[in-house]
Structures are given as structure tokens and as C-alpha cells.
Short mmCIF file of C-alpha atoms in Angstrom, two decimals:
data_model
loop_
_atom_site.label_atom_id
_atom_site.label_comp_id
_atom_site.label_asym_id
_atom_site.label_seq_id
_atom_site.Cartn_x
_atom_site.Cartn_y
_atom_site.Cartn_z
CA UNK A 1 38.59 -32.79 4.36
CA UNK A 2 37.70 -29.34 2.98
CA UNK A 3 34.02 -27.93 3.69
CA UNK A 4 32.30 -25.56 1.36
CA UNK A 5 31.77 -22.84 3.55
CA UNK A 6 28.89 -22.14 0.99
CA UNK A 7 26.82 -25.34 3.22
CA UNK A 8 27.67 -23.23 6.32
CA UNK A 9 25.82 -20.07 5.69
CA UNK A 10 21.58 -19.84 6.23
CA UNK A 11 19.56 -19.95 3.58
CA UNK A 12 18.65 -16.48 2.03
CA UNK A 13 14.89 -16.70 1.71
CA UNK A 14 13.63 -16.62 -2.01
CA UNK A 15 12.26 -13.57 -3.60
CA UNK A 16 9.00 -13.29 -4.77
CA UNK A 17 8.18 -13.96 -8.32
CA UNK A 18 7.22 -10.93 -10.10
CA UNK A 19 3.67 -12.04 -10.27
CA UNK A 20 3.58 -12.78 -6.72
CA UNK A 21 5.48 -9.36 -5.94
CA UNK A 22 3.00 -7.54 -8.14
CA UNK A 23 0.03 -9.10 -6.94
CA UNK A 24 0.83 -9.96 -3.32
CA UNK A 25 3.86 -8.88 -2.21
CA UNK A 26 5.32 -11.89 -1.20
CA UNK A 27 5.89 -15.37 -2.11
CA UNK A 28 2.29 -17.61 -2.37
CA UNK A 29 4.28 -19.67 0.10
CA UNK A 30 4.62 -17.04 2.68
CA UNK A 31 0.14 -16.62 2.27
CA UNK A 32 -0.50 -18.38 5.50
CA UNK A 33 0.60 -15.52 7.69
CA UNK A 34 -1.69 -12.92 6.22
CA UNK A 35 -4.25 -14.84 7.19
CA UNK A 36 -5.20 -13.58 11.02
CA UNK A 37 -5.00 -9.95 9.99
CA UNK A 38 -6.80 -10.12 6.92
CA UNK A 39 -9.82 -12.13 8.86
CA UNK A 40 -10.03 -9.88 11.57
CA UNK A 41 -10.07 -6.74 9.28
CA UNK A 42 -12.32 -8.91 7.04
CA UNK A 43 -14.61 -9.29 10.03
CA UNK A 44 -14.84 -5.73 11.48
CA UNK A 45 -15.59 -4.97 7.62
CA UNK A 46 -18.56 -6.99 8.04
CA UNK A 47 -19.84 -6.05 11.23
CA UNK A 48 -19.66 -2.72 9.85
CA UNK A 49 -22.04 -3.13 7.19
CA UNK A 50 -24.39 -4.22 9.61
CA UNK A 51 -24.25 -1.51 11.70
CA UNK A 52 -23.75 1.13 9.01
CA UNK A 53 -27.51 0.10 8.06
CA UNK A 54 -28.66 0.56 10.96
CA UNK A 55 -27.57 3.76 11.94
CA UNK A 56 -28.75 4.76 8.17
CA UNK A 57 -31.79 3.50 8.86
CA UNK A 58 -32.07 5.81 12.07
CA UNK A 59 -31.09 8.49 9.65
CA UNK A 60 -33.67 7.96 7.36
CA UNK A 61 -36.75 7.48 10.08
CA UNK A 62 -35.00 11.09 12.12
CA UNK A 63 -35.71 13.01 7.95
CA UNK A 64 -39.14 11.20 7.93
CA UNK A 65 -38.51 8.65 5.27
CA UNK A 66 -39.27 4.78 5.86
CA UNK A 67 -35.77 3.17 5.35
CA UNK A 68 -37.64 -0.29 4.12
CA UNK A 69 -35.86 -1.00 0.92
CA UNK A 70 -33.68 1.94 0.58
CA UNK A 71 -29.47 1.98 0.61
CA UNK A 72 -27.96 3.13 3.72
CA UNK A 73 -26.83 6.77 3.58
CA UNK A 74 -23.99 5.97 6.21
CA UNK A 75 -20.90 4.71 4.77
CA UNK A 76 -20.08 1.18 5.61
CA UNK A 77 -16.25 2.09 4.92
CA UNK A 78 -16.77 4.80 7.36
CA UNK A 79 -17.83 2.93 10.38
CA UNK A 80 -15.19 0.11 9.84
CA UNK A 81 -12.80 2.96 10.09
CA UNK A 82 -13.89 3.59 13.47
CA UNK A 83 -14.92 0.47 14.44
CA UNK A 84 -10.82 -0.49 13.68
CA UNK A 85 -9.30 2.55 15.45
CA UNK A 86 -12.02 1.71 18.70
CA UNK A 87 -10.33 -2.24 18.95
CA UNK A 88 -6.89 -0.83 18.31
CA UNK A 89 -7.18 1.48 21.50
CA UNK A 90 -9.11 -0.39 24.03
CA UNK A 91 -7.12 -3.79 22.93
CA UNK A 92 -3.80 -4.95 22.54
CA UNK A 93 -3.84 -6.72 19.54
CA UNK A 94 -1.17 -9.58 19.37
CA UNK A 95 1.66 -9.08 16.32
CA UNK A 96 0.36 -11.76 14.67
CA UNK A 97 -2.21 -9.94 12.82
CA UNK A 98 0.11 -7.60 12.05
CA UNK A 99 1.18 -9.49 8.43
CA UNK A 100 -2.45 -9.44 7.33
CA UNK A 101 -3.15 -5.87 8.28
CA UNK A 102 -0.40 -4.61 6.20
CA UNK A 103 -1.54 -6.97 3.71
CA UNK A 104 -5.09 -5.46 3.48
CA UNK A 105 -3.69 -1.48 3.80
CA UNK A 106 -1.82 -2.21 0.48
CA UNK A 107 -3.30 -5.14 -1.38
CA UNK A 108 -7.09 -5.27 -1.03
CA UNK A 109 -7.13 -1.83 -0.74
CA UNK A 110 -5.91 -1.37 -4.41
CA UNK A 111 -8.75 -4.42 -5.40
CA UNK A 112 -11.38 -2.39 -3.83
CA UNK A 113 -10.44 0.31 -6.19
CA UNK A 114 -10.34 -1.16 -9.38
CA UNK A 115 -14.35 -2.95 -8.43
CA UNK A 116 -15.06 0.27 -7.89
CA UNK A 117 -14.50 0.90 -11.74
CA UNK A 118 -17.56 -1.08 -12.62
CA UNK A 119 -19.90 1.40 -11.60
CA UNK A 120 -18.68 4.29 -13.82
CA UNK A 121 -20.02 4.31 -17.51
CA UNK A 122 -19.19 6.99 -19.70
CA UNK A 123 -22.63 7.35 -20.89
CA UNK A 124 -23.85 7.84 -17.25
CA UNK A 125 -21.15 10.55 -17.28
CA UNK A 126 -22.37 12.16 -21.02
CA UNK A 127 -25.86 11.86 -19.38
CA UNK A 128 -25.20 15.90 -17.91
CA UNK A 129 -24.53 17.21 -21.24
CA UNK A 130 -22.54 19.53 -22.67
CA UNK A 131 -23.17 22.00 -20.22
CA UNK A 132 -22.88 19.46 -17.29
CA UNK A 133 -19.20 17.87 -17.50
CA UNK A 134 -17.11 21.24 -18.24
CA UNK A 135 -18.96 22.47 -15.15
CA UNK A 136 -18.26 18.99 -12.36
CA UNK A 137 -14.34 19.35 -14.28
CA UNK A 138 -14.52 22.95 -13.45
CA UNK A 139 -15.23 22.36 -10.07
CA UNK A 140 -13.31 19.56 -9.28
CA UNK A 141 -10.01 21.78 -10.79
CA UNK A 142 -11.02 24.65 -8.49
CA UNK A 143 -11.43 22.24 -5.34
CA UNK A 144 -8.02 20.92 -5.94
CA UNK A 145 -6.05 23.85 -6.47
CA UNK A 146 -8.16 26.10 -3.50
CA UNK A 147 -7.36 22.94 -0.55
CA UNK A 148 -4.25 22.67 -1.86
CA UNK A 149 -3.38 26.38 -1.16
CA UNK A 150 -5.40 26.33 1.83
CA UNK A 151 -3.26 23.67 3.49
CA UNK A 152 0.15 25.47 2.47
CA UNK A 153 -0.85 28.23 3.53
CA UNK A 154 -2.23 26.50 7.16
CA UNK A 155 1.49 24.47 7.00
CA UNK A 156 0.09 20.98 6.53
CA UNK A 157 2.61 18.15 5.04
CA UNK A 158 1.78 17.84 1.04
CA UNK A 159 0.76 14.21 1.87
CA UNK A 160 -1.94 15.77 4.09
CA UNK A 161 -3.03 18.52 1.39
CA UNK A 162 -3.12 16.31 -0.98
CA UNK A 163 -5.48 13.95 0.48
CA UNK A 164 -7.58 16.69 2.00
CA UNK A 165 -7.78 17.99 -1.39
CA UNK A 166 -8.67 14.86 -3.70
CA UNK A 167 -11.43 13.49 -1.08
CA UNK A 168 -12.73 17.57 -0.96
CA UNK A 169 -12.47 17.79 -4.61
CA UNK A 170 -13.34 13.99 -6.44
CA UNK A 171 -15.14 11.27 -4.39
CA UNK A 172 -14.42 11.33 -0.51
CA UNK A 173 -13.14 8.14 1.43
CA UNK A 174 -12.10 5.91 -2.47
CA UNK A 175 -10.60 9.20 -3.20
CA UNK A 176 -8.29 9.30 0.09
CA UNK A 177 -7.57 5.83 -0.44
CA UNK A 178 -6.54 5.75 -3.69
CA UNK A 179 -4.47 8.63 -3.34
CA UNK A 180 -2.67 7.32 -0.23
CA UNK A 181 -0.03 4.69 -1.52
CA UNK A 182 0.93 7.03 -4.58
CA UNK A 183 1.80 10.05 -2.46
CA UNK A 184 3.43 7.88 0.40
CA UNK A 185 1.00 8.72 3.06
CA UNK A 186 1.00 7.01 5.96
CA UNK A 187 -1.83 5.47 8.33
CA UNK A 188 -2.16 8.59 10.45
CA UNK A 189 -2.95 10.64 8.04
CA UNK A 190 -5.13 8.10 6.01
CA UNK A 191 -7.09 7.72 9.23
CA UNK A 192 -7.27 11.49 9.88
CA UNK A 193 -8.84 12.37 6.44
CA UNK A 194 -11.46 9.62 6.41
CA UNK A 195 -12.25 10.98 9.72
CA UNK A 196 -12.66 14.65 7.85
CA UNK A 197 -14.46 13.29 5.59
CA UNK A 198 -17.14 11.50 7.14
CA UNK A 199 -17.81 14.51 9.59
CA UNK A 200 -18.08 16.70 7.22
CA UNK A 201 -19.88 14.95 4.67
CA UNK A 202 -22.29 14.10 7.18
CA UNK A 203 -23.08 17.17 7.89
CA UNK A 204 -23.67 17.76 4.13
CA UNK A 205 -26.11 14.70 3.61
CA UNK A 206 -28.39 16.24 6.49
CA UNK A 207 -28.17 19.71 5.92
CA UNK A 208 -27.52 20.16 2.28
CA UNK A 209 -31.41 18.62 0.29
CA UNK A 210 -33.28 21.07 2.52
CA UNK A 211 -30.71 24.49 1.25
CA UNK A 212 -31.21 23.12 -1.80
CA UNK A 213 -34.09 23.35 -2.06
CA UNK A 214 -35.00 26.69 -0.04
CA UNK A 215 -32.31 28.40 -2.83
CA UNK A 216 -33.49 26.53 -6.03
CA UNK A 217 -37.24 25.72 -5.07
CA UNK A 218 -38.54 23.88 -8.12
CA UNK A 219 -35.12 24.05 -10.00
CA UNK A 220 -34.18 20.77 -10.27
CA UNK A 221 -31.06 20.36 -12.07
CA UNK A 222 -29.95 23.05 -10.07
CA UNK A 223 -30.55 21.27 -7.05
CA UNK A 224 -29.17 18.05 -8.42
CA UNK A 225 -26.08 19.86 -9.50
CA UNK A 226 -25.46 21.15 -6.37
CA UNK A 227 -26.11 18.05 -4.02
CA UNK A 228 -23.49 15.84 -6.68
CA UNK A 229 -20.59 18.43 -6.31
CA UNK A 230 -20.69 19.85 -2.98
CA UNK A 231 -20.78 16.48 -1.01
CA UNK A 232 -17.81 14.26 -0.19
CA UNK A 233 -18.47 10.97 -0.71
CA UNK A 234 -20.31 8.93 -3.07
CA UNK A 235 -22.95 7.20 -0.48
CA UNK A 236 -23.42 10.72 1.21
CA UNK A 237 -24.43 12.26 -1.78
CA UNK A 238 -26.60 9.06 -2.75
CA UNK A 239 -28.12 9.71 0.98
CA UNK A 240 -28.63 13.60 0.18
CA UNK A 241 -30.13 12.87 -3.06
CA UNK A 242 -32.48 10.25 -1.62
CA UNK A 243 -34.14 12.53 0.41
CA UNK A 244 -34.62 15.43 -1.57
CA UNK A 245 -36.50 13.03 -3.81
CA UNK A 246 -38.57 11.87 -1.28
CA UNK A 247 -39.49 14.79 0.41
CA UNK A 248 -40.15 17.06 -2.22
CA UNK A 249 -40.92 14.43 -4.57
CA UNK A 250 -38.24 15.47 -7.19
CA UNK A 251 -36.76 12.56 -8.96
CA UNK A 252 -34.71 14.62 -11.82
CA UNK A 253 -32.72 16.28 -9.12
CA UNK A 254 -32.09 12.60 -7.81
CA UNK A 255 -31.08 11.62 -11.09
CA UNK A 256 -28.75 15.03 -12.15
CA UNK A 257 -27.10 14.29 -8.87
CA UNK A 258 -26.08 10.88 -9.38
CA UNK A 259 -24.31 11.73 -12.59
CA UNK A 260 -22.64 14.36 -11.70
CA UNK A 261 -21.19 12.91 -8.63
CA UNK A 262 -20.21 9.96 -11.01
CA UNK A 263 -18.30 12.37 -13.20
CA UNK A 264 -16.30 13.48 -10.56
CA UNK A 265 -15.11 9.97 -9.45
CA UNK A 266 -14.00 9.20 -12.81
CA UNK A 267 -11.59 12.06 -12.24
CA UNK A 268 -9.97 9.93 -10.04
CA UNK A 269 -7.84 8.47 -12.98
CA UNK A 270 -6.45 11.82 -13.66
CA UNK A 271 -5.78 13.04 -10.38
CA UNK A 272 -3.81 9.85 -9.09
CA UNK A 273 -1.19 10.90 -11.66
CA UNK A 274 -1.68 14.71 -11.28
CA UNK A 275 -1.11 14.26 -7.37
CA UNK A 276 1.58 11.62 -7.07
CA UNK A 277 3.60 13.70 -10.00
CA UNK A 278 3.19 17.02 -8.00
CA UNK A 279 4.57 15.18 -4.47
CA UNK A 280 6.97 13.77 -6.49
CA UNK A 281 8.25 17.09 -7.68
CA UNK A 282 7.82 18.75 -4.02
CA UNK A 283 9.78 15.70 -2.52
CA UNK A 284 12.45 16.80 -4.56
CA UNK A 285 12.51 14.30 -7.22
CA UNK A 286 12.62 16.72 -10.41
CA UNK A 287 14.77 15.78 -12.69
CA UNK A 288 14.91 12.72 -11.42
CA UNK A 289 13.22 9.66 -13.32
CA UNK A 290 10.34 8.78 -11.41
CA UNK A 291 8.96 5.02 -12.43
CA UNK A 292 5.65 5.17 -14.44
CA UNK A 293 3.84 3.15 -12.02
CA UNK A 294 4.67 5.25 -9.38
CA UNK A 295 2.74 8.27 -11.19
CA UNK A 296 0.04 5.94 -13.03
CA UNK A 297 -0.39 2.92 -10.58
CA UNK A 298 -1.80 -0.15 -11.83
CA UNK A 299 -4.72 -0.30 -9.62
CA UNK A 300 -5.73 3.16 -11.63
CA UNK A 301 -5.27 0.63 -15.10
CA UNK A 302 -7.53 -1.73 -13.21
CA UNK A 303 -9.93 0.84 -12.37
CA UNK A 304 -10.05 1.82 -15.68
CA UNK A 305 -10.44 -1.56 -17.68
CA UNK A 306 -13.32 -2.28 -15.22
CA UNK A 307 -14.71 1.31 -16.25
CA UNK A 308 -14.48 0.38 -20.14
CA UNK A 309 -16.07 -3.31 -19.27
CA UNK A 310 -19.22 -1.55 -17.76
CA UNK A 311 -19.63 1.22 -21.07
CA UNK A 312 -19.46 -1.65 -23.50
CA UNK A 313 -21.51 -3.08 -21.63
CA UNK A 314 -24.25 -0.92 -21.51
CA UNK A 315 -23.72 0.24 -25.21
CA UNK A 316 -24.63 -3.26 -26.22
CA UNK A 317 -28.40 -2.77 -23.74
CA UNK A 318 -28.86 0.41 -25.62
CA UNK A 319 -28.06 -0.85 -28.78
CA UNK A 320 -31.38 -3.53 -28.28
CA UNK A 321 -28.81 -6.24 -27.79
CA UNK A 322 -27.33 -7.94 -24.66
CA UNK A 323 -24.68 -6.57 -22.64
CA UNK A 324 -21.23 -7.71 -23.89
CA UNK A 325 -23.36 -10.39 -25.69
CA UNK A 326 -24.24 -12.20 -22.64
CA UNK A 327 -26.15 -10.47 -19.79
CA UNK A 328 -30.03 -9.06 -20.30
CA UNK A 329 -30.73 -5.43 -18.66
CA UNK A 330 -31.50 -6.83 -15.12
CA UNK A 331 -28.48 -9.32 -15.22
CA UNK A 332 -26.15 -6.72 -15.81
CA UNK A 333 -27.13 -4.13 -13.53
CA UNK A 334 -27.38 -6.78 -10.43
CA UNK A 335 -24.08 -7.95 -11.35
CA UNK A 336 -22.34 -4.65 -11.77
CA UNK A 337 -23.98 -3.56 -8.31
CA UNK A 338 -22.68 -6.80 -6.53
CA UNK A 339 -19.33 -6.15 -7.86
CA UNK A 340 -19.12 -2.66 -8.12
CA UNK A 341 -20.70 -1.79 -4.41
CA UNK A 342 -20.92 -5.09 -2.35
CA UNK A 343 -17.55 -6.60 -3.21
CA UNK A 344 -16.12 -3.00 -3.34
CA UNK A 345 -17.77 -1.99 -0.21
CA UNK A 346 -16.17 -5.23 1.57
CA UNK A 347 -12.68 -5.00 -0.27
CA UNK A 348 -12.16 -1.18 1.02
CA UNK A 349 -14.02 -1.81 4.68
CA UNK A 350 -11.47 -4.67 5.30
CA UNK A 351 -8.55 -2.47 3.63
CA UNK A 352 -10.01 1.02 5.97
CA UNK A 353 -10.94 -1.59 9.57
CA UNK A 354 -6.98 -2.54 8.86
CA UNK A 355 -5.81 1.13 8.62
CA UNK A 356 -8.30 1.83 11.80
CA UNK A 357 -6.72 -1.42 13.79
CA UNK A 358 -3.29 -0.06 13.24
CA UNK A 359 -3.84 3.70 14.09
CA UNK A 360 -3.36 4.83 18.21
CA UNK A 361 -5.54 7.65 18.41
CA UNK A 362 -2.92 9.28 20.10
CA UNK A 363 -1.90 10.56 16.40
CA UNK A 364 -4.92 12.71 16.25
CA UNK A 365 -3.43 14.87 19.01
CA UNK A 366 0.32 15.15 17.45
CA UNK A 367 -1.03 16.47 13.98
CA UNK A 368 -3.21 18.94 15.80
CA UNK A 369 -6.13 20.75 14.72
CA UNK A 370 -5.34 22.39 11.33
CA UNK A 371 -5.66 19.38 9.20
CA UNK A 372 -9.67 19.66 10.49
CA UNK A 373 -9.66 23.21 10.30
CA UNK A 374 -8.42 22.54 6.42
CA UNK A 375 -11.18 20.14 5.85
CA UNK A 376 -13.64 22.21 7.29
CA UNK A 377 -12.44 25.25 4.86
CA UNK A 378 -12.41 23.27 2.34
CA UNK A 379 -15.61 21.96 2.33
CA UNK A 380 -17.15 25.45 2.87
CA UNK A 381 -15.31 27.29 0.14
CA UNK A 382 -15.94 24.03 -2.35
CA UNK A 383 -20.32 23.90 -0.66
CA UNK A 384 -20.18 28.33 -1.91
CA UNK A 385 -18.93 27.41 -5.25
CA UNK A 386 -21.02 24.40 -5.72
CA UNK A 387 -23.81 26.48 -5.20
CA UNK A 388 -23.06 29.37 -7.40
CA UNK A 389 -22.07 27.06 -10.46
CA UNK A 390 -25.46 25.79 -9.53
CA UNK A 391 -27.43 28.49 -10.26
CA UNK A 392 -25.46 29.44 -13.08
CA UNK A 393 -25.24 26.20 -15.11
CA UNK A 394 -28.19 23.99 -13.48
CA UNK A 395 -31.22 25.09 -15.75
CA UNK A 396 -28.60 24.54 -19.10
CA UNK A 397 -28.04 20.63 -17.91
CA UNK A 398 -29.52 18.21 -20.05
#
């Protein structure tokens, strides 16, 4: 009797659809096993937003202001980040969370973007004027290109530079992140930059309303203008802004702030491309044909639909109508916030508590000091010319 030697050999496992590729990297079958790691990043994520409102509320009582009703000006993502790396290196986590940590690095971290894209209207952005956007663009361009040199020059890996310059330059930690997968960075580095940026931008929040305001006095869109470009991310500027408009009672440079740091995350859909394009060339793939998505991810499409939802949105409000013909004023900014900054914030905590749980802090040590020493530069030379486009440009802002 003959046997089909065909019967004899294992099974090859099935591919993934390309739905289930695109959307999950792996079959729906395979699902269970992401489940541990995704829970426990999931978890940290939440325990982070706890304590991230605390410590902001510290912040706010140590500047004098009463915290009671007021956003945290510590970033959630931030602590979950270190809350992740702190269990990774006092505990040996068993492997099997290790499926739904790699699951949350590259799938919810790309969800947490695109929510993200709710919160950016292009008539917030038109909101600084003529005068306004040329100025945040002009910046941002100059941030880019100066951290960019500036880690060259200090020998950094492009993946580094690149991610020290688009959190310096566009919208801190959602910056780095978003960056990350198109420019093949890896954990380390990921880990090492939200680090950068949370120091530094720190230091910014706290420091930053009260120079402000000793340089620009009663200036306000000049004090605005400053706080929303020379701060890293978008809750330290939000925590900077705060409390210059509590404790010198100046709402307009509150509000010129605001937009202006929104103008520079909606960069982010142009510097994605412009960043993953230049690694590509540098990783010596000119003149080779580089896949679309690799340059222009999907995630950035996501952002971007999400973007256009929220601007028709509030074109129908300002019209006297209802927001995409459903929502009233209050609907529609409650449910833009919940998905834009609640489901965001918990999408990217769980995606950043992953990248912390699978980071030995040992990492810090072999890349050294000069990715800091970058940051720091770069947030000094970006904090000088933040401040002289300030006083240039501020009292022209609309």
C-alpha cells in the first residue's frame, strides 16, 4: 500500500488573512495569546492615570493653584512608561505576556494615534492667523533640521536623531511614538526618548509661564506663542499654559498657546513621511522602491480621517447647525474629548507600559549619555528660538 507522504508532514500553520494581517497581525484564531500581555500593559496604563493625577495635583498645589477640577499637567503616558520599565527590572515577568506586549508596542500603539486625530480641527489650527501658522511651521522646520544636525554631529544612530528630533520639534511622547515603527526603532531607544522627553518637558511646564512672563509682561500672544512651541508635549504645554492663566490671570495667552501647540501636532502627518523617507534613504535604500505604506503608514491615514471627522464637525456648530447633523455643541466636544484624550490616553499608556515592561534599564547605560546631552541641546536651542519668534511675531497673531 502506497502512503502519500503529503499525510506525513505537520501542518504548516495558516497565514493570516490580509485583514487580520493588517489589523492584527495574526490570525483572529491565534487572539487568545495576546491576551496576558495586553491586560497587564492595559493595567499599568490604568494605574498610571491614577497616579499621574496625583502627582499633577501635587504640581498644581507646589505653583499655588487648587487642582479641584483642573487636567493633570503630568502625562499619564509618561508615568506608565516608568511604571513598565520599574516591573520589568525588579520582576521577572513570565514569557507568556510576551505575545500581548508585542501586540500592544505595534497594534494599539498605532490606534492610539489615529484617536488622537479627533482632537485636531483645522479651524482650531486657522485660529493663529496668518501670521501664526507660517511662524509654528517655521519653527517646527528649524527644530527638525537643528536636532537632526545636532545628533550627527554628537554620532547618534539616525533612528535616535530622528526621534529626538520629531518629539523636540512636533508634539513630544505621540510624536516619538508615531515615528518609531516607520523608522525601525527599537524599544531602547523608544524608551530612551520618552524618558528625554518627559525630563525635559518637565522642566519646561515649571519653569517656562513664569520667563514668560518676566520677558513679555502683559504681551499675551507673545507669551502664548512661546509656551505652545517651546514645550514638548501636548499635556506639558496644557500644564504650562494653565498656570500662566491662573496666576497672572491671562486667558488669551492660554488660548494662543493651545493652538499653536495644536498646529504643530498636525505636522505630524508630514513628518512621518518626511522622516521614514530620509532613514530610508540613509539606510541605503535609494533607488530602491520603498512600499508607500512604509513612507505614509496607515495609522497616519487614520489619524487623518479622524482629523477631517472633527473639522466637519465643528463647521456644521459654527454654521448654527449640529455637528455632522447629529451632535449639539456640548455632545460633540464631550465625545471628541473621551475619544480623542481618554481612549487615546489609555490606547498609548497600554502601548508605552508595554514598551516600559520590555525595556532592561541596563540599555540606558550601553547608549550612553549623548542621546540626553542631544535632547537637552535640543530643547535649549528650540526654548532660544521659540522665544525670539515670540517677540517677533506674537503681537501680529490674531
Amino acid at each position: 500500500m502506497q502512503t502519500n507522504d503529503s499525510t506525513m508532514q505537520p501542518a504548516q500553520p495558516t497565514k493570516p488573512r490580509a485583514w487580520e494581517e493588517a489589523l492584527f497581525g495574526m490570525r483572529t484564531a491565534e487572539l487568545g495569546k495576546v491576551v496576558p500581555g495586553v491586560l497587564l500593559a492595559l493595567g499599568i496604563a490604568i494605574g498610571a492615570s491614577f497616579l499621574a493625577d496625583a502627582l499633577g495635583a501635587a504640581v498644581l498645589r507646589f505653583q499655588g493653584l487648587d487642582p479641584a477640577g483642573r487636567g493633570s499637567p503630568i502625562s499619564a503616558i509618561s508615568v506608565a512608561v516608568v511604571l513598565g520599565l520599574i516591573l520589568a527590572n525588579v520582576v521577572d515577568l513570565p514569557k507568556i505576556f510576551g505575545a500581548g506586549l508585542g501586540f500592544s508596542v505595534k497594534k494599539i500603539l498605532r490606534l492610539g494615534i489615529i484617536l488622537v486625530g479627533i482632537k485636531l480641527s483645522v479651524i482650531d489650527v486657522l485660529q493663529v492667523g496668518a501670521i501664526g501658522i507660517p511662524i509654528v511651521v517655521a519653527l517646527v522646520l528649524f527644530a527638525l533640521a537643528a536636532t537632526l544636525w545636532i545628533a550627527k554631529r554628537a554620532g547618534l544612530s539616525n533612528q535616535l536623531g530622528s526621534l529626538a528630533a520629531a518629539s523636540t520639534a512636533i508634539c513630544g511622547i505621540t510624536a516619538t511614538v508615531a515615528i518609531a515603527p516607520s523608522i525601525e526603532a527599537d524599544d531602547k531607544e523608544v524608551a530612551y526618548t520618552v524618558a528625554n522627553v518627559t525630563l525635559f518637558g518637565l522642566f519646561g511646564m515649571l519653569a517656562y509661564p513664569y520667563l514668560a512672563h518676566f520677558l513679555f509682561g502683559d504681551a499675551s500672544s507673545s507669551a502664548g506663542l512661546f509656551l505652545g512651541t517651546a514645550i514638548h508635549d501636548t499635556s506639558q504645554v496644557m500644564g504650562a499654559a494653565l498656570s500662566y492663566k491662573e496666576v497672572f490671570a491671562d486667558e488669551r495667552a492660554m488660548q494662543v498657546a493651545t493652538v499653536a501647540k495644536l498646529t504643530r501636532n498636525a505636522l505630524l502627518v508630514a513628518v512621518v513621511p518626511f522622516l521614514a523617507f530620509l532613514h530610508a534613504r540613509r539606510a541605503g535604500h535609494a533607488g530602491k522602491k520603498v512600499p508607500l505604506a512604509k513612507l505614509f503608514p496607515v495609522f497616519v491615514l487614520g489619524f487623518l480621517a479622524l482629523s477631517l471627522v472633527r473639522t466637519l464637525g465643528d463647521v456644521g456648530l459654527q454654521g448654527g447647525g449640529l455637528a455632522l447633523g447629529a451632535w449639539d455643541a456640548a455632545s460633540w466636544k464631550s465625545m471628541a474629548k473621551f475619544i480623542g484624550e481618554k481612549s487615546a490616553t489609555v490606547a498609548l499608556g497600554t502601548a508605552l507600559a508595554a514598551v516600559g515592561l520590555t525595556t532592561r534599564l541596563s540599555v540606558f547605560k550601553k547608549l550612553g549619555l549623548k542621546p540626553f546631552f542631544v535632547g537637552l541641546s535640543a530643547a535649549l536651542i528650540v526654548g532660544v528660538a521659540a522665544l525670539a519668534l515670540a517677540a517677533l511675531a506674537g503681537p501680529f497673531v490674531g
